Coordinates of N, CA and C in Angstrom, one line a residue:
M1 N -118.9 2.8 -111.5 CA -119.6 2.2 -110.4 C -119.1 2.9 -109.1
K2 N -120.0 3.3 -108.3 CA -119.6 4.0 -107.0 C -120.0 3.1 -105.8
I3 N -119.1 2.8 -104.9 CA -119.4 2.0 -103.7 C -119.4 3.0 -102.6
Q4 N -120.5 2.9 -101.8 CA -120.8 3.8 -100.7 C -120.8 3.1 -99.4
G5 N -119.9 2.3 -99.0 CA -119.9 1.6 -97.7 C -120.8 0.4 -97.7
P6 N -121.0 -0.1 -96.5 CA -121.8 -1.3 -96.3 C -123.3 -1.1 -96.6
N7 N -123.9 -2.1 -97.1 CA -125.3 -2.1 -97.4 C -126.1 -2.3 -96.2
P8 N -127.0 -1.4 -95.8 CA -127.8 -1.6 -94.5 C -128.7 -2.8 -94.6
Y9 N -129.2 -3.1 -95.8 CA -130.1 -4.2 -95.9 C -129.4 -5.5 -95.7
L10 N -128.1 -5.6 -96.1 CA -127.3 -6.8 -95.9 C -127.1 -7.0 -94.4
Q11 N -126.9 -5.9 -93.6 CA -126.7 -6.0 -92.2 C -127.9 -6.5 -91.5
I12 N -129.1 -6.1 -91.9 CA -130.3 -6.5 -91.3 C -130.5 -8.0 -91.6
Y13 N -130.2 -8.4 -92.8 CA -130.4 -9.8 -93.2 C -129.5 -10.7 -92.4
N14 N -128.2 -10.3 -92.2 CA -127.3 -11.1 -91.4 C -127.7 -11.2 -89.9
Q15 N -128.3 -10.1 -89.4 CA -128.8 -10.1 -88.0 C -129.9 -11.1 -87.9
Q16 N -130.9 -11.1 -88.8 CA -132.0 -12.0 -88.8 C -131.5 -13.5 -88.9
K17 N -130.6 -13.7 -89.8 CA -130.1 -15.0 -90.0 C -129.4 -15.5 -88.7
Q18 N -128.6 -14.7 -88.1 CA -127.9 -15.2 -86.9 C -128.9 -15.5 -85.7
S19 N -130.0 -14.7 -85.6 CA -131.0 -14.9 -84.6 C -131.7 -16.2 -84.8
S20 N -132.0 -16.5 -86.1 CA -132.7 -17.8 -86.4 C -131.8 -19.0 -86.2
I21 N -130.5 -18.8 -86.4 CA -129.5 -19.9 -86.1 C -129.5 -20.1 -84.6
R22 N -129.5 -19.1 -83.8 CA -129.4 -19.2 -82.3 C -130.7 -19.9 -81.8
K23 N -131.9 -19.6 -82.4 CA -133.1 -20.2 -82.0 C -133.1 -21.7 -82.3
K24 N -132.6 -22.1 -83.4 CA -132.5 -23.5 -83.8 C -131.5 -24.2 -82.9
S25 N -130.4 -23.6 -82.6 CA -129.4 -24.3 -81.8 C -129.9 -24.4 -80.3
D26 N -130.8 -23.5 -79.9 CA -131.3 -23.6 -78.5 C -132.3 -24.8 -78.4
Q27 N -133.0 -25.1 -79.5 CA -134.0 -26.1 -79.5 C -133.4 -27.5 -79.6
R28 N -132.2 -27.7 -80.0 CA -131.6 -29.0 -80.2 C -131.4 -29.7 -78.9
T29 N -131.5 -31.0 -78.9 CA -131.2 -31.8 -77.7 C -130.2 -32.9 -78.2
D30 N -129.4 -33.4 -77.3 CA -128.5 -34.4 -77.6 C -129.2 -35.7 -77.8
Q31 N -128.7 -36.5 -78.8 CA -129.2 -37.7 -79.1 C -128.1 -38.7 -79.4
L32 N -128.4 -40.0 -79.1 CA -127.5 -41.0 -79.4 C -128.2 -42.1 -80.2
N33 N -127.8 -42.3 -81.4 CA -128.4 -43.3 -82.3 C -127.3 -44.4 -82.6
I34 N -127.7 -45.6 -82.2 CA -126.8 -46.7 -82.4 C -127.3 -47.5 -83.7
S35 N -126.4 -47.7 -84.6 CA -126.7 -48.4 -85.8 C -126.9 -49.9 -85.6
P36 N -127.7 -50.5 -86.4 CA -127.9 -52.0 -86.3 C -126.6 -52.7 -86.3
E37 N -125.6 -52.3 -87.1 CA -124.3 -52.9 -87.1 C -123.6 -52.9 -85.7
A38 N -123.7 -51.7 -85.1 CA -123.1 -51.5 -83.8 C -123.8 -52.4 -82.7
K39 N -125.1 -52.6 -82.9 CA -125.8 -53.4 -82.0 C -125.4 -54.9 -82.1
M40 N -125.2 -55.3 -83.4 CA -124.7 -56.6 -83.7 C -123.3 -56.9 -83.1
M41 N -122.5 -55.8 -83.2 CA -121.1 -55.9 -82.6 C -121.2 -56.1 -81.1
Q42 N -122.1 -55.4 -80.4 CA -122.3 -55.5 -79.0 C -122.7 -56.9 -78.6
M43 N -123.6 -57.5 -79.4 CA -124.1 -58.9 -79.1 C -123.0 -59.9 -79.3
K44 N -122.2 -59.6 -80.4 CA -121.0 -60.6 -80.6 C -120.0 -60.5 -79.5
Q45 N -119.8 -59.3 -78.9 CA -118.9 -59.2 -77.8 C -119.4 -60.0 -76.6
T46 N -120.7 -60.0 -76.3 CA -121.2 -60.8 -75.2 C -121.1 -62.3 -75.5
E47 N -121.3 -62.6 -76.8 CA -121.2 -64.0 -77.2 C -119.7 -64.5 -77.0
Q48 N -118.8 -63.6 -77.4 CA -117.4 -63.9 -77.3 C -117.0 -64.1 -75.8
S49 N -117.5 -63.3 -74.9 CA -117.2 -63.5 -73.5 C -117.7 -64.8 -73.0
E50 N -119.0 -65.1 -73.4 CA -119.5 -66.4 -73.0 C -118.7 -67.6 -73.5
R51 N -118.3 -67.4 -74.8 CA -117.4 -68.5 -75.4 C -116.1 -68.6 -74.6
A52 N -115.5 -67.5 -74.3 CA -114.2 -67.5 -73.6 C -114.4 -68.2 -72.2
Q53 N -115.5 -67.9 -71.6 CA -115.8 -68.6 -70.3 C -115.9 -70.1 -70.4
Y54 N -116.6 -70.5 -71.5 CA -116.8 -71.9 -71.8 C -115.5 -72.6 -72.1
V55 N -114.6 -72.0 -72.9 CA -113.3 -72.5 -73.2 C -112.5 -72.6 -71.9
Q56 N -112.5 -71.6 -71.1 CA -111.8 -71.7 -69.8 C -112.2 -72.9 -69.0
E57 N -113.5 -73.1 -68.9 CA -114.0 -74.2 -68.1 C -113.5 -75.6 -68.7
L58 N -113.5 -75.7 -70.1 CA -113.0 -76.9 -70.7 C -111.5 -77.1 -70.4
K59 N -110.7 -76.0 -70.5 CA -109.3 -76.1 -70.2 C -109.1 -76.6 -68.7
E60 N -109.8 -76.1 -67.8 CA -109.7 -76.5 -66.4 C -110.0 -78.0 -66.3
K61 N -111.1 -78.5 -67.0 CA -111.5 -79.9 -66.9 C -110.4 -80.8 -67.5
V62 N -109.8 -80.3 -68.6 CA -108.8 -81.1 -69.3 C -107.5 -81.2 -68.4
Q63 N -107.2 -80.1 -67.8 CA -106.0 -80.1 -66.9 C -106.2 -80.9 -65.7
S64 N -107.4 -80.9 -65.1 CA -107.6 -81.7 -63.9 C -107.9 -83.1 -64.2
G65 N -108.2 -83.5 -65.5 CA -108.4 -84.9 -65.9 C -109.8 -85.3 -65.7
T66 N -110.8 -84.3 -65.6 CA -112.2 -84.7 -65.4 C -113.0 -84.5 -66.7
Y67 N -112.3 -84.2 -67.8 CA -113.1 -84.0 -69.0 C -113.4 -85.3 -69.7
E68 N -114.7 -85.5 -70.0 CA -115.1 -86.7 -70.7 C -115.6 -86.4 -72.1
I69 N -115.1 -87.2 -73.1 CA -115.5 -87.0 -74.4 C -116.8 -87.8 -74.7
N70 N -117.8 -87.1 -75.4 CA -119.0 -87.7 -75.8 C -118.8 -88.2 -77.2
Y71 N -118.5 -89.4 -77.4 CA -118.1 -89.9 -78.7 C -119.3 -89.9 -79.7
E72 N -120.5 -90.2 -79.2 CA -121.7 -90.1 -80.1 C -121.9 -88.7 -80.7
Q73 N -121.8 -87.8 -79.8 CA -122.0 -86.4 -80.2 C -120.9 -86.0 -81.2
V74 N -119.7 -86.3 -81.0 CA -118.6 -86.0 -81.9 C -118.9 -86.7 -83.3
A75 N -119.3 -87.9 -83.3 CA -119.6 -88.6 -84.5 C -120.8 -88.0 -85.3
E76 N -121.8 -87.6 -84.6 CA -123.0 -86.9 -85.2 C -122.5 -85.6 -85.9
K77 N -121.7 -84.8 -85.2 CA -121.3 -83.6 -85.7 C -120.4 -83.8 -86.9
M78 N -119.6 -84.8 -86.9 CA -118.7 -85.1 -88.1 C -119.6 -85.5 -89.3
I79 N -120.6 -86.3 -89.0 CA -121.5 -86.7 -90.1 C -122.2 -85.5 -90.7
D80 N -122.8 -84.7 -89.8 CA -123.5 -83.5 -90.3 C -122.6 -82.6 -91.1
Y81 N -121.3 -82.5 -90.6 CA -120.4 -81.6 -91.4 C -120.2 -82.1 -92.8
W82 N -119.9 -83.4 -92.9 CA -119.6 -83.9 -94.2 C -120.8 -84.1 -95.1
K83 N -122.0 -84.3 -94.4 CA -123.2 -84.4 -95.2 C -123.7 -83.1 -95.7
W84 N -123.7 -82.1 -94.9 CA -124.3 -80.8 -95.2 C -123.3 -79.7 -95.5
G85 N -122.0 -80.0 -95.3 CA -121.0 -79.0 -95.6 C -121.0 -77.8 -94.7
K86 N -120.9 -78.1 -93.4 CA -121.0 -77.1 -92.3 C -122.3 -77.0 -91.9

């Protein structure tokens, strides 16, 4: 078997392949896809911040002595918990 240097057909193929890759890369645009799980996490973060604000308000009411317990609501929630299991 005699090898006579690089194959000219291979060089032409490589050049065509590189030019097609360049064309494809020029046509691409940046995209941002957010998964449904990530969207849920974002919603939970806003819920957590709302919850933190609510807890802070309750703490301030308890410390100032203006917090009033709604005994009927507490009783209803306890009955629902034991009746339906959460």
